[in-house]
Amino acid sequence: MEPQLAGAGKVLGVEDAERRALLFANPGLGGKYHATRTLLGAYSLYNPGETAPVHRHTPCASRFAISGDGGFTTVNGEKCVMDRGDLILTPAGLWHDHGNDGTDPLIWMDVLDLPYVESLNCSYFEFDYSEAPDDQSNSAMRSERTTQSVRYPTGYSEQVYARGGILPMFGDDGRSQGGRHSPKYHYRWETTREALFAMKDHDGSPYEGIMFEYCDPTTGRPVMPNMSFRVQMLRGGEATLSCRDTSSAIYCCIEGAGYTEVRDVRLEWQENDVFVIPNWMWRRHVNGSPDREVVLYSVSDFPIIDRAGSLRRQVKNEQGDIVDVVSF
Ligand code: 1HN
């Protein structure tokens, strides 16, 4: 998709398009630009100096930085500057604008719960952002803006929430909208990768290798109501046992190369490739290299399926017997 993205970057200015995203259209979904029934996925390209105007909407959105330095999303007044592998959340109803302060074009992967929200017929988009003057003395003086002023210090999400087990006692300034999503908007790759590799010699899960879920640090729950964000490592030569569950997921390979067998189809992947695992299909992941780790990032609709009381998960144990499991 990289040449397609570069082409899109030449013919269309992001200011003219609101966003410039190449959407993953699953051919099994009747022509819809959806990756699964609940999830929309895309690669976005930002040229140096470009900005995408501020807007907000009911779908929850996320960015995972694939390439480039200097990309940023300003979420609810926090400017999150991305390095490769960083996860940035733009939860439902929070204003967000994007840009590229760097010198090279950059690419990130977007995943939104938009198909699910559209199926509920409650999708709205709002574009008329305005700000009051600094001193707030006269709210009638609000002015229309295409980008947000930054209201938090650089690195706020990381500084306040990145240490497991201790929480700030000074409130979240409404950052989580009453607990609906994580007040931490920026999850840095450095921290996540360190957590993965620290567990390298642990047994892990026979079905997932070493896997972590990004969580709301104040509740331990998934960071957004409709999506679960995960990252997993397969050690050199590691091949998982088969499992399946009733959720669907979009995956992106972040490091290494290998393949995933989905039912009887083998999906080969290497760095930056994206693939989908549909609901209730047997899958197993194989690291194609004997001595290099694989890192996979994935976003699933697990919380929706769980809340609906429709979650079922099965695994095949080492003897090949099918076993129902309730939790991971
Ligand atoms: C959207 O709002 C963004 O905010 C990116 O950056 C991609 C794809 C479809 C619909 C809305 C963004 C999108 C999108």
Coordinates of C-alpha atoms and ligand atoms in Angstrom, one line a residue:
M1 CA 0.0 0.0 0.0
E2 CA 3.0 2.3 0.4
P3 CA 3.1 3.4 -3.3
Q4 CA -0.7 4.0 -3.2
L5 CA -0.3 6.2 -0.1
A6 CA 2.5 8.2 -1.7
G7 CA 0.2 8.7 -4.8
A8 CA -2.6 9.8 -2.6
G9 CA -0.2 12.2 -0.9
K10 CA 0.5 13.8 -4.3
V11 CA -3.0 14.2 -5.6
L12 CA -4.8 15.3 -2.5
G13 CA -4.0 17.9 0.2
V14 CA -5.2 16.8 3.6
E15 CA -6.7 20.2 4.2
D16 CA -9.0 19.6 1.3
A17 CA -10.1 16.1 2.4
E18 CA -10.5 16.6 6.2
R19 CA -8.5 13.3 6.5
R20 CA -6.3 11.4 3.9
A21 CA -6.8 7.7 4.8
L22 CA -6.7 4.6 2.6
L23 CA -9.3 2.4 4.1
F24 CA -9.0 -1.4 4.3
A25 CA -12.0 -2.8 2.4
N26 CA -12.7 -6.4 3.3
P27 CA -14.0 -8.0 0.1
G28 CA -16.2 -10.2 2.3
L29 CA -18.2 -7.2 3.4
G30 CA -20.2 -6.4 0.3
G31 CA -18.3 -3.3 -0.9
K32 CA -18.2 -1.5 2.5
Y33 CA -14.9 0.2 3.4
H34 CA -14.8 -1.9 6.6
A35 CA -12.2 -4.3 7.8
T36 CA -14.6 -6.3 9.9
R37 CA -18.3 -5.8 10.8
T38 CA -17.4 -3.6 13.7
L39 CA -14.0 -2.1 12.8
L40 CA -12.6 0.3 10.3
G41 CA -8.9 0.2 9.6
A42 CA -6.8 2.5 7.4
Y43 CA -3.3 3.8 6.7
S44 CA -3.0 7.6 6.8
L45 CA -0.3 9.6 5.2
Y46 CA 0.9 13.1 6.4
N47 CA 3.4 15.2 4.4
P48 CA 5.7 17.5 6.3
G49 CA 3.9 20.7 7.4
E50 CA 0.4 19.3 6.8
T51 CA -2.3 19.6 9.4
A52 CA -5.7 17.9 9.5
P53 CA -8.4 20.1 10.9
V54 CA -9.9 19.6 14.3
H55 CA -13.1 17.6 14.6
R56 CA -14.9 15.2 16.9
H57 CA -17.3 12.3 16.4
T58 CA -19.1 9.4 18.2
P59 CA -16.9 6.7 16.8
C60 CA -13.8 6.1 18.9
A61 CA -10.5 6.2 17.0
S62 CA -6.9 5.2 17.5
R63 CA -3.5 5.8 15.7
F64 CA -0.6 3.4 15.8
A65 CA 2.5 5.1 14.4
I66 CA 4.1 3.1 11.6
S67 CA 6.8 5.5 10.3
G68 CA 8.3 8.9 10.6
D69 CA 9.2 11.4 13.3
G70 CA 7.3 14.5 14.1
G71 CA 3.8 13.2 13.6
F72 CA 1.3 14.4 16.2
T73 CA -2.3 14.2 17.3
T74 CA -3.6 16.8 19.7
V75 CA -6.4 15.1 21.7
N76 CA -8.5 17.2 24.0
G77 CA -5.7 19.8 24.3
E78 CA -2.8 17.3 24.8
K79 CA -0.3 17.2 22.0
C80 CA 0.9 13.6 21.5
V81 CA 4.1 13.5 19.4
M82 CA 4.5 10.1 17.9
D83 CA 7.5 7.8 17.6
R84 CA 7.1 4.5 15.7
G85 CA 4.9 2.1 17.7
D86 CA 3.2 4.7 19.8
L87 CA -0.5 4.3 20.4
I88 CA -2.7 7.4 20.6
L89 CA -6.3 7.3 21.5
T90 CA -9.0 9.7 20.3
P91 CA -12.0 8.6 22.3
A92 CA -15.6 9.4 21.3
G93 CA -16.5 13.0 21.7
L94 CA -13.0 14.4 22.1
W95 CA -11.7 17.0 19.7
H96 CA -8.7 15.9 17.8
D97 CA -6.4 17.3 15.0
H98 CA -3.3 15.9 13.5
G99 CA -0.1 17.1 11.8
N100 CA 3.4 16.5 10.8
D101 CA 6.1 18.8 12.3
G102 CA 8.9 16.6 10.8
T103 CA 10.8 16.6 7.6
D104 CA 9.6 13.3 6.0
P105 CA 6.2 12.0 5.1
L106 CA 4.8 9.7 7.8
I107 CA 2.3 6.9 8.0
W108 CA 0.1 5.6 10.8
M109 CA -2.6 3.0 11.1
D110 CA -6.0 4.2 12.2
V111 CA -8.6 1.8 13.7
L112 CA -12.1 3.1 14.5
D113 CA -15.2 1.4 15.8
L114 CA -17.1 3.4 13.2
P115 CA -18.9 0.4 11.5
Y116 CA -20.4 -0.6 14.9
V117 CA -21.4 3.0 15.8
E118 CA -23.0 3.4 12.3
S119 CA -24.9 0.2 12.8
L120 CA -26.4 1.8 15.9
N121 CA -27.4 4.8 13.7
C122 CA -25.8 7.2 16.2
S123 CA -22.8 8.5 14.3
Y124 CA -22.3 12.2 14.3
F125 CA -19.3 14.3 13.2
E126 CA -18.8 17.9 14.4
F127 CA -16.4 20.4 12.8
D128 CA -17.2 23.8 14.3
Y129 CA -14.5 24.0 16.9
S130 CA -14.0 27.3 18.7
E131 CA -12.0 28.6 21.6
A132 CA -12.6 31.3 24.2
P133 CA -9.8 33.9 24.6
D134 CA -7.1 32.9 27.2
D135 CA -8.5 35.0 30.0
Q136 CA -12.0 33.6 29.5
S137 CA -13.3 37.2 30.3
N138 CA -15.7 37.3 27.5
S139 CA -17.1 34.0 26.2
A140 CA -18.9 35.9 23.4
M141 CA -15.4 36.4 22.0
R142 CA -15.0 32.7 21.0
S143 CA -13.2 32.3 17.8
E144 CA -13.4 29.5 15.2
R145 CA -10.2 27.4 15.0
T146 CA -8.9 24.7 12.8
T147 CA -6.5 23.4 15.4
Q148 CA -6.6 23.2 19.2
S149 CA -4.4 25.2 21.6
V150 CA -2.2 22.9 23.7
R151 CA -3.4 22.9 27.3
Y152 CA -1.3 20.1 28.8
P153 CA 2.5 19.9 29.2
T154 CA 4.3 17.7 26.7
G155 CA 4.2 14.0 27.8
Y156 CA 1.4 14.5 30.3
S157 CA -0.2 11.0 29.6
E158 CA 3.1 9.3 30.3
Q159 CA 4.1 11.4 33.2
V160 CA 0.9 11.0 35.1
Y161 CA -0.3 7.4 34.2
A162 CA 2.6 5.3 33.0
R163 CA 3.6 3.7 36.3
G164 CA 1.5 0.7 37.1
G165 CA 0.0 0.5 40.6
I166 CA 0.1 4.2 41.5
L167 CA -2.5 6.7 40.5
P168 CA -2.7 10.5 40.7
M169 CA -4.9 11.9 43.5
F170 CA -5.5 15.2 41.7
G171 CA -8.3 14.3 39.4
D172 CA -8.4 13.8 35.7
D173 CA -9.9 17.2 34.6
G174 CA -12.7 15.3 32.9
R175 CA -10.2 13.6 30.6
S176 CA -12.1 10.3 30.8
Q177 CA -15.6 11.8 30.4
G178 CA -16.8 10.1 33.6
G179 CA -14.8 6.9 33.2
R180 CA -16.0 6.1 29.7
H181 CA -12.5 5.7 28.4
S182 CA -8.9 5.9 29.5
P183 CA -7.7 9.4 30.7
K184 CA -4.3 8.3 29.3
Y185 CA -4.3 9.2 25.6
H186 CA -0.7 8.3 24.6
Y187 CA 1.0 4.9 25.1
R188 CA 4.6 5.1 24.3
W189 CA 6.2 2.2 22.4
E190 CA 9.4 2.3 24.5
T191 CA 7.4 1.4 27.6
T192 CA 5.3 -1.2 25.9
R193 CA 8.2 -2.9 24.1
E194 CA 10.2 -3.0 27.4
A195 CA 7.3 -4.8 29.1
L196 CA 7.1 -7.4 26.3
F197 CA 10.8 -8.1 26.2
A198 CA 11.2 -8.3 30.0
M199 CA 8.9 -11.4 29.8
K200 CA 10.9 -13.0 27.0
D201 CA 11.9 -16.0 29.1
H202 CA 8.5 -16.5 30.6
D203 CA 6.3 -19.4 29.4
G204 CA 3.6 -17.0 28.3
S205 CA 0.3 -18.3 26.8
P206 CA 0.5 -21.3 24.4
Y207 CA -2.1 -19.5 22.3
E208 CA -0.8 -16.0 22.3
G209 CA 2.9 -16.0 23.4
I210 CA 3.6 -13.0 25.6
M211 CA 0.6 -10.7 25.3
F212 CA -0.4 -7.5 27.0
E213 CA -3.6 -5.5 26.7
Y214 CA -3.5 -1.7 26.8
C215 CA -5.7 -0.7 29.7
D216 CA -7.3 2.3 31.4
P217 CA -4.8 2.8 34.3
T218 CA -7.6 4.0 36.6
T219 CA -9.9 1.0 36.1
G220 CA -7.8 -1.8 34.5
R221 CA -10.5 -2.1 31.8
P222 CA -10.0 -1.8 28.1
V223 CA -9.0 1.7 27.1
M224 CA -12.2 2.3 25.1
P225 CA -15.7 0.8 25.4
N226 CA -15.7 -0.9 22.1
M227 CA -12.2 -1.9 21.3
S228 CA -9.4 -3.9 22.9
F229 CA -5.9 -3.0 22.0
R230 CA -3.2 -5.7 22.4
V231 CA 0.4 -6.3 21.7
Q232 CA 2.1 -9.7 21.7
M233 CA 5.5 -11.2 21.2
L234 CA 6.4 -14.6 19.6
R235 CA 9.8 -15.8 20.5
G236 CA 12.2 -17.1 17.8
G237 CA 10.6 -20.1 16.2
E238 CA 7.5 -19.9 18.4
A239 CA 4.3 -21.4 16.9
T240 CA 1.1 -21.0 18.9
L241 CA -1.6 -23.6 19.4
S242 CA -4.9 -22.9 17.7
C243 CA -7.7 -20.9 19.3
R244 CA -10.8 -19.1 18.2
D245 CA -13.3 -16.6 19.7
T246 CA -16.4 -14.7 18.7
S247 CA -14.6 -11.4 18.4
S248 CA -12.9 -10.0 15.2
A249 CA -9.6 -8.2 15.0
I250 CA -7.2 -6.2 12.8
Y251 CA -3.5 -7.1 13.2
C252 CA -0.4 -5.3 12.2
C253 CA 3.1 -6.9 12.3
I254 CA 5.4 -4.5 14.0
E255 CA 8.6 -6.5 14.1
G256 CA 9.8 -9.7 12.5
A257 CA 8.0 -11.9 9.9
G258 CA 5.9 -15.1 9.9
Y259 CA 2.4 -16.2 9.1
T260 CA -1.0 -16.8 10.6
E261 CA -3.1 -19.7 9.6
V262 CA -6.8 -18.6 9.7
R263 CA -8.9 -21.7 9.2
D264 CA -7.2 -23.2 6.1
V265 CA -5.7 -20.0 4.8
R266 CA -2.1 -19.0 5.4
L267 CA -1.5 -15.3 5.7
E268 CA 2.2 -14.4 5.4
W269 CA 3.2 -11.2 7.0
Q270 CA 6.2 -9.0 7.6
E271 CA 6.8 -5.6 9.1
N272 CA 3.9 -3.1 8.7
D273 CA 1.6 -5.7 7.0
V274 CA -2.0 -5.7 8.1
F275 CA -4.3 -8.7 8.3
V276 CA -7.7 -9.5 9.7
I277 CA -9.0 -12.5 11.8
P278 CA -12.8 -12.7 11.4
N279 CA -15.1 -13.9 14.1
W280 CA -14.9 -17.5 15.3
M281 CA -12.2 -18.7 12.9
W282 CA -9.4 -21.0 14.1
R283 CA -6.1 -19.3 14.1
R284 CA -2.5 -19.9 15.0
H285 CA 0.5 -17.7 14.6
V286 CA 3.9 -18.8 13.6
N287 CA 7.2 -16.8 14.0
G288 CA 9.0 -17.6 10.7
S289 CA 12.5 -16.9 12.1
P290 CA 14.3 -19.2 14.6
D291 CA 16.2 -16.4 16.3
R292 CA 14.2 -13.2 15.8
E293 CA 11.2 -12.0 17.9
V294 CA 7.9 -11.2 16.2
V295 CA 5.8 -8.4 17.6
L296 CA 2.1 -8.1 16.6
Y297 CA -0.2 -5.3 17.4
S298 CA -4.0 -6.0 17.3
V299 CA -7.3 -4.2 17.8
S300 CA -10.4 -6.3 18.4
D301 CA -14.1 -5.7 19.1
F302 CA -13.8 -8.0 22.2
P303 CA -15.5 -5.5 24.6
I304 CA -18.6 -5.3 22.4
I305 CA -18.9 -9.0 22.1
D306 CA -18.3 -9.5 25.8
R307 CA -20.9 -6.9 26.8
A308 CA -23.4 -8.4 24.5
G309 CA -23.0 -11.7 26.3
S310 CA -21.8 -13.3 23.1
L311 CA -18.3 -14.1 24.0
R312 CA -17.1 -17.6 23.4
R313 CA -13.6 -18.9 23.2
Q314 CA -12.2 -22.3 22.4
V315 CA -8.7 -23.6 22.3
K316 CA -7.1 -26.8 21.0
N317 CA -4.8 -28.2 23.6
E318 CA -1.5 -30.1 22.8
Q319 CA -3.4 -33.3 22.2
G320 CA -5.7 -31.5 19.7
D321 CA -8.8 -31.7 22.0
I322 CA -11.1 -28.7 21.7
V323 CA -11.6 -27.1 25.1
D324 CA -14.0 -24.2 25.9
V325 CA -12.4 -21.5 28.0
V326 CA -14.1 -18.6 29.6
S327 CA -11.2 -16.3 30.0
F328 CA -7.8 -15.9 28.4
Ligands
1HN1 C1 -11.3 9.9 11.0 O1 -12.0 10.8 11.7 C2 -9.9 9.9 11.1 O2 -9.9 11.6 12.8 C3 -9.1 9.1 10.4 O3 -8.0 11.1 11.9 C4 -9.7 8.1 9.5 C5 -11.6 7.2 8.5 C6 -13.0 7.2 8.3 C7 -13.8 8.0 9.0 C8 -13.3 8.9 9.9 C9 -9.2 10.9 12.0 C10 -11.1 8.1 9.4 C11 -11.9 9.0 10.1

